[in-house]
GROMACS .gro file of C-alpha atoms in nm:
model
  446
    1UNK     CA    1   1.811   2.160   0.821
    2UNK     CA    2   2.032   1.839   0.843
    3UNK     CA    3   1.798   1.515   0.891
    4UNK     CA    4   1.903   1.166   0.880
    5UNK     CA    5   1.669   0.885   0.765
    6UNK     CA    6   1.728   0.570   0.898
    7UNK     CA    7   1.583   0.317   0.691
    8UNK     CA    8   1.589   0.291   0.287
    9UNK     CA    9   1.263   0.107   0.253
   10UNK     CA   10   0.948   0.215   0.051
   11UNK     CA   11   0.879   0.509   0.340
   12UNK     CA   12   1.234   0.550   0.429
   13UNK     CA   13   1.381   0.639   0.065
   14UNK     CA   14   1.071   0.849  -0.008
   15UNK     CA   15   1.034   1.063   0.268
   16UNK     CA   16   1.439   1.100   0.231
   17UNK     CA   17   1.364   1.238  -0.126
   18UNK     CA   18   1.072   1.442  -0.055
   19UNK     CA   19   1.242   1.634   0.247
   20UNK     CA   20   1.541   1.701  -0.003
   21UNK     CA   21   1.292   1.839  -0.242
   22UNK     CA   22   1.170   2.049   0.040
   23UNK     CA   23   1.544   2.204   0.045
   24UNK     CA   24   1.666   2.013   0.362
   25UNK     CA   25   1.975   1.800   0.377
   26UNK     CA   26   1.927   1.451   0.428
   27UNK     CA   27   2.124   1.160   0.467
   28UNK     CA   28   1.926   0.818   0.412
   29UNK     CA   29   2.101   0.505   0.619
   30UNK     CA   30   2.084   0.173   0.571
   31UNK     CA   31   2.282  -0.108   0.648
   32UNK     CA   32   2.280  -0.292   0.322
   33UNK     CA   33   2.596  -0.205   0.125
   34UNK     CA   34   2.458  -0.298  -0.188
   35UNK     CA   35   2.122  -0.125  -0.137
   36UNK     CA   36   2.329   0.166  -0.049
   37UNK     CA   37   2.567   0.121  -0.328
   38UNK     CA   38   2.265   0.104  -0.603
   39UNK     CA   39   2.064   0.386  -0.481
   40UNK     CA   40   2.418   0.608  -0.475
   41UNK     CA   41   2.358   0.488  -0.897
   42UNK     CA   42   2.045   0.655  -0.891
   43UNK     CA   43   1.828   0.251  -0.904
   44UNK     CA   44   1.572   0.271  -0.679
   45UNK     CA   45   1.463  -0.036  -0.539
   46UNK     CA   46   1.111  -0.093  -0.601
   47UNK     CA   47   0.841   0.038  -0.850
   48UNK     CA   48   0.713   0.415  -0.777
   49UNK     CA   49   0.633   0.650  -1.032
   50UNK     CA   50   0.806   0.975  -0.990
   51UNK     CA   51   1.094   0.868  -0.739
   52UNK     CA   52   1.357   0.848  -0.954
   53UNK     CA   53   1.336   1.178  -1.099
   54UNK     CA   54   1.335   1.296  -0.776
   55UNK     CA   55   1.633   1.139  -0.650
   56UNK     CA   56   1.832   1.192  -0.896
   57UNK     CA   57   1.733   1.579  -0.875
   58UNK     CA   58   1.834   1.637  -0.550
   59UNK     CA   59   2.142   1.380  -0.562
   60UNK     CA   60   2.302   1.618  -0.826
   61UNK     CA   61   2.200   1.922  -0.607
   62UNK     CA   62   2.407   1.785  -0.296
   63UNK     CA   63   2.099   1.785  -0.041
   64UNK     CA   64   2.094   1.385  -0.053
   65UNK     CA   65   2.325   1.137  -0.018
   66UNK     CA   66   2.349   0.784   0.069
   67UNK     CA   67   2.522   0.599   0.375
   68UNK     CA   68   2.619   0.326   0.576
   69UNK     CA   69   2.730   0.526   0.834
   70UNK     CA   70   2.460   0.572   1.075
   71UNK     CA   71   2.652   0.731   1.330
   72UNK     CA   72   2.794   1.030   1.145
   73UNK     CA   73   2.477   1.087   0.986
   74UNK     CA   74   2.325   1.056   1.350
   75UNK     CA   75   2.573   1.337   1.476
   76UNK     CA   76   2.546   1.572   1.177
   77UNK     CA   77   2.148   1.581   1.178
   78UNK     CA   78   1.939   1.761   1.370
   79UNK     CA   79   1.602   1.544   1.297
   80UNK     CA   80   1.658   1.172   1.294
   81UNK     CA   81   1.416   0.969   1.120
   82UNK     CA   82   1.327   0.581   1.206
   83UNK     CA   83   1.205   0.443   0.898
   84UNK     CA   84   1.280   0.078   0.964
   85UNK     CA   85   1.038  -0.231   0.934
   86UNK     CA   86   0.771  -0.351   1.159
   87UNK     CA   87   0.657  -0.622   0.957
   88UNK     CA   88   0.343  -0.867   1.123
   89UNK     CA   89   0.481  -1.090   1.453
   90UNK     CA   90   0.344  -1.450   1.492
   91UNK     CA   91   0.015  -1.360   1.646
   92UNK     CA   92  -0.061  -1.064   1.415
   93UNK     CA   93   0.145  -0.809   1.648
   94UNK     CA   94   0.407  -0.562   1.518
   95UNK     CA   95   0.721  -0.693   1.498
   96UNK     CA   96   0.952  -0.420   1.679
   97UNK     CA   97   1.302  -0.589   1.616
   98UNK     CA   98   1.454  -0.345   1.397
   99UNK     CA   99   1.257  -0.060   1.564
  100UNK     CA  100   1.501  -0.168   1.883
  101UNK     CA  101   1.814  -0.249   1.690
  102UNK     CA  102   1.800   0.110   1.556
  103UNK     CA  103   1.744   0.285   1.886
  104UNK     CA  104   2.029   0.062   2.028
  105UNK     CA  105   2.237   0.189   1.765
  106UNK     CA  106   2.136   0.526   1.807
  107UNK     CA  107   2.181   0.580   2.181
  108UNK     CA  108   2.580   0.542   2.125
  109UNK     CA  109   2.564   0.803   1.920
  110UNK     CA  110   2.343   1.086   2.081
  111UNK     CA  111   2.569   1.351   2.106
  112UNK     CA  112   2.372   1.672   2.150
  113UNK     CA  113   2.000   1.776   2.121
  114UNK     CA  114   1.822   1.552   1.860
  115UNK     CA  115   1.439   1.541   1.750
  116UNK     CA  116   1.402   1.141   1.746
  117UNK     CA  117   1.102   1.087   1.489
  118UNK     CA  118   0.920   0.733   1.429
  119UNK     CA  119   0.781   0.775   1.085
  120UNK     CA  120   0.768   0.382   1.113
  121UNK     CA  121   0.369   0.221   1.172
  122UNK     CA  122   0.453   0.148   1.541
  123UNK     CA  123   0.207   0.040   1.804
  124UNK     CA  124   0.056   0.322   2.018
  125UNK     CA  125   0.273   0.320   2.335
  126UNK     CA  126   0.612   0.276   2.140
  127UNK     CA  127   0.712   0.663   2.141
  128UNK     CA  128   0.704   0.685   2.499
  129UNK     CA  129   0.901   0.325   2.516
  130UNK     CA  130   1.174   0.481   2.266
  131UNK     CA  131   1.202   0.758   2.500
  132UNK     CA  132   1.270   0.543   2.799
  133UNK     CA  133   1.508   0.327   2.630
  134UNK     CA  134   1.743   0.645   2.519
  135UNK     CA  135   1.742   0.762   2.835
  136UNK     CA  136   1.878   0.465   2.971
  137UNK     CA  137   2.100   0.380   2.760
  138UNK     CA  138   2.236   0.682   2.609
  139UNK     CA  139   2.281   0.894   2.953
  140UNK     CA  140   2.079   1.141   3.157
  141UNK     CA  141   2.325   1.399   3.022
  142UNK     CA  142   2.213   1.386   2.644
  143UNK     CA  143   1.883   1.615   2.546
  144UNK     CA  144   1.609   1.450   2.285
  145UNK     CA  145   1.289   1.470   2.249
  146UNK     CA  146   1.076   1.159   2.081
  147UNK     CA  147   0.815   1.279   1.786
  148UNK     CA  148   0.563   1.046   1.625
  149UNK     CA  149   0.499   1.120   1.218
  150UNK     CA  150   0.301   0.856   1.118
  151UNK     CA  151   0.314   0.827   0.684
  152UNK     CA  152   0.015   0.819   0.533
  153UNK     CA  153   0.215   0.759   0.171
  154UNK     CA  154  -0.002   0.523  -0.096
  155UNK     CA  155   0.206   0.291  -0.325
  156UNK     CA  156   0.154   0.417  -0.697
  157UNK     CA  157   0.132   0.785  -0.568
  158UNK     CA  158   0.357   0.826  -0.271
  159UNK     CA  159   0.559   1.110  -0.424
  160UNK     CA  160   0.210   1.359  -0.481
  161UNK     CA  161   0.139   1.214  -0.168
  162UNK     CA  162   0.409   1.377   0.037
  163UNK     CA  163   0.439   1.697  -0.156
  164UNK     CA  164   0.074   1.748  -0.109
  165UNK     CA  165  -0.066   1.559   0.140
  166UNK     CA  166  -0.447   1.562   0.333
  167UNK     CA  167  -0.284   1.651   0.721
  168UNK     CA  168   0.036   1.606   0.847
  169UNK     CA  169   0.026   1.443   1.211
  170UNK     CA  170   0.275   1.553   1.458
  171UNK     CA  171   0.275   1.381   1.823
  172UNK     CA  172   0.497   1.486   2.065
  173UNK     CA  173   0.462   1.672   2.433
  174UNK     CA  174   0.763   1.927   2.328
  175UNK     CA  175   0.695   2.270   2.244
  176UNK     CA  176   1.067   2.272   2.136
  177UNK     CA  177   1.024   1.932   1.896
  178UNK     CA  178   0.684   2.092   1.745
  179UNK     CA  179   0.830   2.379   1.633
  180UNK     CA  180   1.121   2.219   1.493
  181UNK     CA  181   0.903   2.015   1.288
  182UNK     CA  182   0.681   2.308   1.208
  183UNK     CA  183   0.988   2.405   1.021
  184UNK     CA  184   1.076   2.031   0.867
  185UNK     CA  185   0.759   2.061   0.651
  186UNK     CA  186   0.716   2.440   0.624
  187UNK     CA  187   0.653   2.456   0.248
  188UNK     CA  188   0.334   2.256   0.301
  189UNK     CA  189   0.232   2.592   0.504
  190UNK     CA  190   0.242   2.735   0.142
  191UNK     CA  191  -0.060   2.491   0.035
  192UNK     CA  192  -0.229   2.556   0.358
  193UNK     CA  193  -0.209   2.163   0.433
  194UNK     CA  194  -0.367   2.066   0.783
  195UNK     CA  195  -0.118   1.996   1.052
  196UNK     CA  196  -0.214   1.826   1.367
  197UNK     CA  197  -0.007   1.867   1.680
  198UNK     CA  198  -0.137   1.586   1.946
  199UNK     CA  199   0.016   1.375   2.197
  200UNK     CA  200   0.210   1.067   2.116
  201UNK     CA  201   0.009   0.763   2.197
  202UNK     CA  202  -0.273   1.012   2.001
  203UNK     CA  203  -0.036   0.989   1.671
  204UNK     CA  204   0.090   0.685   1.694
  205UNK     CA  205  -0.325   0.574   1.725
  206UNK     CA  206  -0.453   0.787   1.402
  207UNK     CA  207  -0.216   0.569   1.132
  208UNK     CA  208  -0.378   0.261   1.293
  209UNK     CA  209  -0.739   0.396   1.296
  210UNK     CA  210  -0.705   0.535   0.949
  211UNK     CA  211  -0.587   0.239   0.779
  212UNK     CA  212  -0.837   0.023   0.997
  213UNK     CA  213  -1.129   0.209   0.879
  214UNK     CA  214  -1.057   0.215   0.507
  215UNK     CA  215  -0.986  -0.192   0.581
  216UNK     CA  216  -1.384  -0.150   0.706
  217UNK     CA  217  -1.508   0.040   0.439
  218UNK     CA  218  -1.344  -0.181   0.170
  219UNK     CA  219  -1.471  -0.477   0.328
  220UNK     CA  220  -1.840  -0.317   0.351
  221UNK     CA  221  -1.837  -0.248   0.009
  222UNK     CA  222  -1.732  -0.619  -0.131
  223UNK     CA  223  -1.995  -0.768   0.108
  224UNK     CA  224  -2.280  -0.521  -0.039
  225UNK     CA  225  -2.169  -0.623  -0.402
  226UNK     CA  226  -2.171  -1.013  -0.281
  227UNK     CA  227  -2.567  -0.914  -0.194
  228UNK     CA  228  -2.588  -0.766  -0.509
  229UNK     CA  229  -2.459  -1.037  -0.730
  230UNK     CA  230  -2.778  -1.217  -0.573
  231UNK     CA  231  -3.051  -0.960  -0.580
  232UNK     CA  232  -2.985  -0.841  -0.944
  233UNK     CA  233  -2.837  -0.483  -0.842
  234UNK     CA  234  -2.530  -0.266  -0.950
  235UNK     CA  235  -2.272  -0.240  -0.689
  236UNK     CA  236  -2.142   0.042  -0.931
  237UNK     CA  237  -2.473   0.238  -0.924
  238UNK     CA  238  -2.531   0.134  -0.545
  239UNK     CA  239  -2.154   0.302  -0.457
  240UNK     CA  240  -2.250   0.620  -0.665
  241UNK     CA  241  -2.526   0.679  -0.458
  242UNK     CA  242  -2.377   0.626  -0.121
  243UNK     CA  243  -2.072   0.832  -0.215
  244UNK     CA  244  -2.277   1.105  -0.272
  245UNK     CA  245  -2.361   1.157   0.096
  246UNK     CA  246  -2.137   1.408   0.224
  247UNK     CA  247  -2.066   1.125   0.557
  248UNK     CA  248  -2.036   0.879   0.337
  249UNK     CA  249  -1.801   0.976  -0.002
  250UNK     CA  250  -1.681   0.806  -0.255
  251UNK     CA  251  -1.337   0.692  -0.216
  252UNK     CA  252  -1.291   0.342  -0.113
  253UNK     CA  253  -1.622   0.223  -0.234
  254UNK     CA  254  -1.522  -0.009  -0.487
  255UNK     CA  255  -1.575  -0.362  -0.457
  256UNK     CA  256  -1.299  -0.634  -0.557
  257UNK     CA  257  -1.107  -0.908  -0.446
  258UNK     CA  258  -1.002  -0.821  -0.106
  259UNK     CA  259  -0.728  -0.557  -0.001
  260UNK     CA  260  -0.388  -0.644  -0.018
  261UNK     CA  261  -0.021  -0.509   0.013
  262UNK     CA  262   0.189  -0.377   0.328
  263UNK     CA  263  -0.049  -0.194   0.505
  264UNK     CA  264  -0.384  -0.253   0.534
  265UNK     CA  265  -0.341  -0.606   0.609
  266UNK     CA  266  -0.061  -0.627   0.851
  267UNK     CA  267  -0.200  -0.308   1.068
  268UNK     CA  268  -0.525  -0.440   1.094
  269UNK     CA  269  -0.403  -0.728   1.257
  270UNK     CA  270  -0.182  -0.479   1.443
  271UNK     CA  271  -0.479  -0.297   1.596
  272UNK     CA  272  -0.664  -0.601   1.643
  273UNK     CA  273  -0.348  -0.771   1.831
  274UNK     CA  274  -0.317  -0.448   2.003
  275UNK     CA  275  -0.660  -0.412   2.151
  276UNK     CA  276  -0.706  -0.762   2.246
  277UNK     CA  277  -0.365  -0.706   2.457
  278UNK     CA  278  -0.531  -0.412   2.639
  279UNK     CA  279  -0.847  -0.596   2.667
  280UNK     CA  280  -1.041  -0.388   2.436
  281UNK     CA  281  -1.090  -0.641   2.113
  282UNK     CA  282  -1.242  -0.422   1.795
  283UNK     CA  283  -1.499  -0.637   1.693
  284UNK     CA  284  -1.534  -0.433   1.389
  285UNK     CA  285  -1.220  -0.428   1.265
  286UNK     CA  286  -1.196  -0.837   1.331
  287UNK     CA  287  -1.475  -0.839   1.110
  288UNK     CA  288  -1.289  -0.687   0.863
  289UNK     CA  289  -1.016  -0.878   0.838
  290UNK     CA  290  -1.219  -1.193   0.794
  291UNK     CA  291  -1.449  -1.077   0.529
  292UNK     CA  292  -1.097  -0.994   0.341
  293UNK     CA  293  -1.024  -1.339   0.374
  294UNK     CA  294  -1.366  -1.498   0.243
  295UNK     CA  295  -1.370  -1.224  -0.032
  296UNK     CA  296  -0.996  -1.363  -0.160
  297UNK     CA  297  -1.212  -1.666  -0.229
  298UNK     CA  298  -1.475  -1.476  -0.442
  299UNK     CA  299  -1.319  -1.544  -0.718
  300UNK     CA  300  -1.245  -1.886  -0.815
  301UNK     CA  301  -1.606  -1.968  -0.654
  302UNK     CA  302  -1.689  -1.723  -0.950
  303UNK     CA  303  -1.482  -1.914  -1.202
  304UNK     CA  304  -1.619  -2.242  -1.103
  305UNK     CA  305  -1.978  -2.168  -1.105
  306UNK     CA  306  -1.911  -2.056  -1.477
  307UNK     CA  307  -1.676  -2.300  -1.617
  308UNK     CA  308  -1.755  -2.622  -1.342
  309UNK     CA  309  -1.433  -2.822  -1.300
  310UNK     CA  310  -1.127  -2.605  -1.285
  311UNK     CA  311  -0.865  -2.924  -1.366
  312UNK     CA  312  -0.696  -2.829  -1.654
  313UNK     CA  313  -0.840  -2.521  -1.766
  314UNK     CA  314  -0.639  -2.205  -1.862
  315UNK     CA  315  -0.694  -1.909  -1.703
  316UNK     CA  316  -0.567  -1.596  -1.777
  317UNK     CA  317  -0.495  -1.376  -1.528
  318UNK     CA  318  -0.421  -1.005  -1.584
  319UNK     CA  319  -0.271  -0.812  -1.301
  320UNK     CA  320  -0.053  -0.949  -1.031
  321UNK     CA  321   0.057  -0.634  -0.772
  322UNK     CA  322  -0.186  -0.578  -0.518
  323UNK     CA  323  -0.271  -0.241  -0.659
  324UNK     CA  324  -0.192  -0.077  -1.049
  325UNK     CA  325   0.181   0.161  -1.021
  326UNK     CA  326   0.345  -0.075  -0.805
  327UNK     CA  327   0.545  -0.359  -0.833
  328UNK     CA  328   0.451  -0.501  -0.442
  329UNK     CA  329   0.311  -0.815  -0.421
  330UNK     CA  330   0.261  -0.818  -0.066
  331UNK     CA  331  -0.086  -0.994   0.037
  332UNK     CA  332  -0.165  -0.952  -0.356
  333UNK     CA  333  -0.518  -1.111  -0.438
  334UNK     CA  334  -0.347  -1.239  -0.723
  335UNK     CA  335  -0.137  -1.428  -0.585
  336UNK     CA  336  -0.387  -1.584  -0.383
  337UNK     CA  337  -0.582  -1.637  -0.703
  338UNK     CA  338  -0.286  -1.825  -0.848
  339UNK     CA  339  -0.250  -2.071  -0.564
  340UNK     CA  340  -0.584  -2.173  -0.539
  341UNK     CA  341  -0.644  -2.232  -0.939
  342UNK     CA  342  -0.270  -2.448  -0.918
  343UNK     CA  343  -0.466  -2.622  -0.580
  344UNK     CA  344  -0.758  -2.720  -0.795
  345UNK     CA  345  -0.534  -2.853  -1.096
  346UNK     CA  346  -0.588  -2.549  -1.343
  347UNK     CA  347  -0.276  -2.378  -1.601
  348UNK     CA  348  -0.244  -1.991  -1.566
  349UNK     CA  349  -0.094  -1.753  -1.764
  350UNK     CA  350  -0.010  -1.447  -1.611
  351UNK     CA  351   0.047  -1.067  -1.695
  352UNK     CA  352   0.165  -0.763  -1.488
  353UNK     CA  353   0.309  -0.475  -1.651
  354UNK     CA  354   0.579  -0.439  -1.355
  355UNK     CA  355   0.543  -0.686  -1.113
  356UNK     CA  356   0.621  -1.030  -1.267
  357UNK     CA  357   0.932  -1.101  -1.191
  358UNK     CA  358   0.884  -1.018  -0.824
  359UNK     CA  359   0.521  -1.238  -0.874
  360UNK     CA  360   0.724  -1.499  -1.028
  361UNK     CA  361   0.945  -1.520  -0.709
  362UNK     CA  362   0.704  -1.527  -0.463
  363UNK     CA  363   0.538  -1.805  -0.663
  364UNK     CA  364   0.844  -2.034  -0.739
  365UNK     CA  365   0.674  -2.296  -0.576
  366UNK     CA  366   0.379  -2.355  -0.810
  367UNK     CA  367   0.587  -2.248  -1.097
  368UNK     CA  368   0.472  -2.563  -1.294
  369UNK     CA  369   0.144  -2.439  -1.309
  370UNK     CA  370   0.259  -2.078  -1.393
  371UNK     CA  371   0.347  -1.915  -1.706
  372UNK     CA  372   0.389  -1.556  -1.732
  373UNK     CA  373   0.342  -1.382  -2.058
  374UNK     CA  374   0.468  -1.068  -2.287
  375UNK     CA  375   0.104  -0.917  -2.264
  376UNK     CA  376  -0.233  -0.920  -2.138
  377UNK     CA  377  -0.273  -1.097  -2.499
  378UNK     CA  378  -0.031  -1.375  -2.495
  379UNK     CA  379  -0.214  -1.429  -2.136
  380UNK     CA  380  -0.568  -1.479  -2.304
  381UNK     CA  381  -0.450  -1.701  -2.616
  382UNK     CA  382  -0.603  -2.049  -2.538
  383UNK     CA  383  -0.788  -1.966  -2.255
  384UNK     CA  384  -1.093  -2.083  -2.108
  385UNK     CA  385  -1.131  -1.779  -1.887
  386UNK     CA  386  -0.956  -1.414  -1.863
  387UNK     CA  387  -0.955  -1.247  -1.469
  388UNK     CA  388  -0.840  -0.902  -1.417
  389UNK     CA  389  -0.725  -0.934  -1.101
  390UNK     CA  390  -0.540  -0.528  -1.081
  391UNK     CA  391  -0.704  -0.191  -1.217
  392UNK     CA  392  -0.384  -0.125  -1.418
  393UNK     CA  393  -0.528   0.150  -1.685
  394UNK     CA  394  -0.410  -0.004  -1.967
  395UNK     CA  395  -0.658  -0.327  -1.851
  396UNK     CA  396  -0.961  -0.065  -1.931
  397UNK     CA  397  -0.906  -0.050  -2.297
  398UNK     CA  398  -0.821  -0.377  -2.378
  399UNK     CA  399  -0.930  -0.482  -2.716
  400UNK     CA  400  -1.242  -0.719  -2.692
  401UNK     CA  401  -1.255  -0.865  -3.036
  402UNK     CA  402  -0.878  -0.927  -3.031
  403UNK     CA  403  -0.897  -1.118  -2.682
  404UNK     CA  404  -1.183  -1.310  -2.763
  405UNK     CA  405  -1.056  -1.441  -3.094
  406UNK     CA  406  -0.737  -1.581  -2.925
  407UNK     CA  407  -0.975  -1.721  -2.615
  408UNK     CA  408  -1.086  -2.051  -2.598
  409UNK     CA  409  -1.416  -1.972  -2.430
  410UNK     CA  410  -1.556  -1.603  -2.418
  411UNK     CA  411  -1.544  -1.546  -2.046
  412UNK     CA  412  -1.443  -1.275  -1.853
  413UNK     CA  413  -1.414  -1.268  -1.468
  414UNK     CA  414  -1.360  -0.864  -1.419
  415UNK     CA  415  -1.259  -0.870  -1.067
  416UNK     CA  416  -1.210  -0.509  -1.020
  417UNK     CA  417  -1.491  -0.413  -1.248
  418UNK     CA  418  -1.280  -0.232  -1.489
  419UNK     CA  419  -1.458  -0.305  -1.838
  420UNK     CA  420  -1.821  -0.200  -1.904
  421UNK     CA  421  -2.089  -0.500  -1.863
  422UNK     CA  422  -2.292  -0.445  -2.144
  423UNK     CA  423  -2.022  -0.356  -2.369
  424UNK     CA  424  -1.826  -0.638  -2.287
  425UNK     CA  425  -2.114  -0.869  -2.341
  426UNK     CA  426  -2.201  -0.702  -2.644
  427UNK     CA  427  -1.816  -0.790  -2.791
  428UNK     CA  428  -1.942  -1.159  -2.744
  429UNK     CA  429  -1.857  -1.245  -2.377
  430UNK     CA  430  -1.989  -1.412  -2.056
  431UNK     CA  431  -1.880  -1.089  -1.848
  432UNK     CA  432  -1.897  -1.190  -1.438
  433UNK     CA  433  -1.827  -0.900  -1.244
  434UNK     CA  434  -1.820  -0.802  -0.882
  435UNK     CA  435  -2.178  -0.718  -0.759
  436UNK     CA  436  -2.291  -0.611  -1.136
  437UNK     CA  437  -2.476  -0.904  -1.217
  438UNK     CA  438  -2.716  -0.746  -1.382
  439UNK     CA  439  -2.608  -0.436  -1.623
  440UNK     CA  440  -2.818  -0.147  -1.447
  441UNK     CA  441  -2.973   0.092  -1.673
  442UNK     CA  442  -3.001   0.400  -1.394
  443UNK     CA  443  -2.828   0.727  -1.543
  444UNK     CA  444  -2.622   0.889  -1.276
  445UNK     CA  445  -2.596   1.273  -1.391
  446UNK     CA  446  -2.282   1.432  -1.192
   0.00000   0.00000   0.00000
């Protein structure tokens, strides 16, 4: 089947690649000439393990190209794809600009039957807006139908992600659209992968409730490990033995500094903007959002209850993307981290296997303050405290005895508990984790 993705972004260029994979042919737009220029040179724009291969793959096998020509590709495909941005508006609302300069450009091109398909996070009530809009302004004559396909894609594992996803939502009222993309993601019938056909506004509502409630969950868990810092339990333990309820699980129940990156923060807000609108404000989910802000603060309280005045200290800080296998910075706890140590007077020295350069950008500002190293090593020499502020693997086997003999002071703030307390005291250091004040010495037997 011929589809068109509009949109070369993180969700854009992936779901382009993946639906090649599948054995479509796809045509990914954008209207950057040098985006579209590199990717036709097989560079993909951001950090994602696994793209590249796949690109390339199906770039030699003639099911994907690259374009600035949206309206060919609009005429040729059959399945159009809207895979622009709707970054955060100035009162936490989705911005819909480039959502509406697409479907400007696409209604003078609508030439016969189309499935129109916002893969974009877009505020519930935007497919049957899109809908209106074509109709207007492309003609009563010209037959489309509007789908919603919300992308449930996480950064660091977006490619397994779409090739073998948990559901695959499909909102639209057209028996005709439905089974059109019955057939758009027909091998995942092969895996026997969950797809749910609903209503639009139904769709459109799942991506906002789903990232919402992980927001909830994360922020539940950091404010049980803030409890447990004072009460002398193990977050760790405590999380095992929630997960193991069957209405509970697992996943998400790790404490830290606060969620980051370009989802769950700006679609919280979303939901939150978009219920207050409609008179319905989710308390719980407002909640949320501020207990990610207080826990962004967790830890340089952390850092100056153990070293006192921050002025002129050197901290180290390992990991600067908001999650390990990415290279986004967006929202990053680090980078909150970062500001607040340069606010109270203190040096860093930062490491991030991928994301320093793009850290170092967003960060120009404070730059005087900033130094970014070869290795988590270089980042430890001289100073008075180490943070790992990202889960990046090769964090959990750091070696102890080297890091401490290059340290100034033995202290380690392990933000995303990565390193085992006792060992980590027993190789000499003041370890200050996140709700494991207290090694615990319960045995949890899988």
């Amino acid at each position: 089947m011929n589809v068109a993705i509009l949109g070369t972004g993180y969700v854009g260029l992936v779901t382009g690649a993946c639906l090649a994979d599948f054995g479509h042919t796809v045509v990914c737009v954008d209207s950057a000439p040098a985006r579209i220029a590199a990717l036709r040179a097989n560079i993909i724009p951001f950090y994602e393990p696994g793209l590249a291969e796949v690109v390339q793959r199906n770039a030699e096998a003639g099911r994907l190209r690259f374009s600035t020509g949206l309206g060919e590709a609009v005429r040729e495909a059959m399945v159009i794809f809207i895979a622009v941005g709707t970054p955060e508006g100035a009162n936490g609302e989705a911005d819909m600009s480039q959502v509406a300069g697409v479907a400007t450009e696409l209604a003078a091109h609508l030439n016969d039957y189309k499935v129109i398909v916002t893969k974009s996070t877009v505020p519930v009530g935007t497919g049957a807006w899109l809908s209106d809009f074509l109709r207007t302004h492309a003609g009563p004559s010209v037959a489309f139908d509007v789908v919603s396909n919300p992308e449930f894609l996480r950064e660091g594992s977006a490619v397994s992600d779409f090739m073998r996803p948990d559901r695959v939502v499909i909102g639209t009222a057209s028996e005709r659209a439905a089974g059109i993309m019955r057939d758009i993601y027909r091998p995942l019938y092969l895996i026997e992968t969950p797809i749910v056909i609903t209503d639009v506004a139904s769709s459109e509502m799942i991506k906002y409730a789903s990232n919402a409630f992980l927001a909830v969950k994360i922020g539940f868990i950091n404010e049980i490990a803030n409890i447990c810092d004072r009460v002398g339990a193990d977050v760790h333990v405590v999380a095992k033995g929630m997960g193991l309820d069957k209405r509970i699980g697992p996943k998400f129940l790790h404490p830290g500094p606060g969620y980051g990156g370009s989802c769950f923060p700006k679609d919280t807000r979303a939901l939150a903007a978009l219920g207050a609108e409609h008179g319905a404000p989710p308390l719980i989910v407002e909640a949320a959002i501020e207990t990610n802000a207080r826990q962004r603060r967790s830890v340089i309280a952390k850092l100056a209850r153990t070293l006192g005045d921050l002025a002129l200290k050197r901290i180290a800080v390992l990991g600067l993307a908001f999650k390990p296998n990415t290279d986004d910075i967006r929202e990053a706890p680090a980078l909150y981290l970062c500001r607040d140590l340069a606010g109270a007077g203190a040096r860093i020295q930062a490491f991030d296997p991928v994301a320093a350069a793009a850290a170092a950008a967003a960060l120009s500002d404070i730059r005087e303050s900033v130094t970014f190293t070869a290795d988590a090593y270089d980042a430890a020499r001289d100073a008075d405290a180490l943070v790992i502020m990202t889960e990046w693997n090769e964090f959990r086997g750091l070696d102890l005895s080297r890091i401490r003999d290059v340290m100034t002071s033995p202290v380690i703030v392990d933000a995303r508990n990565v390193l085992d307390p006792r060992q980590t005291r027993d190789a000499g250091f003041r370890y200050v984790g996140m709700g494991r004040s207290v090694p615990a010495t319960t045995e949890v037997v899988a």
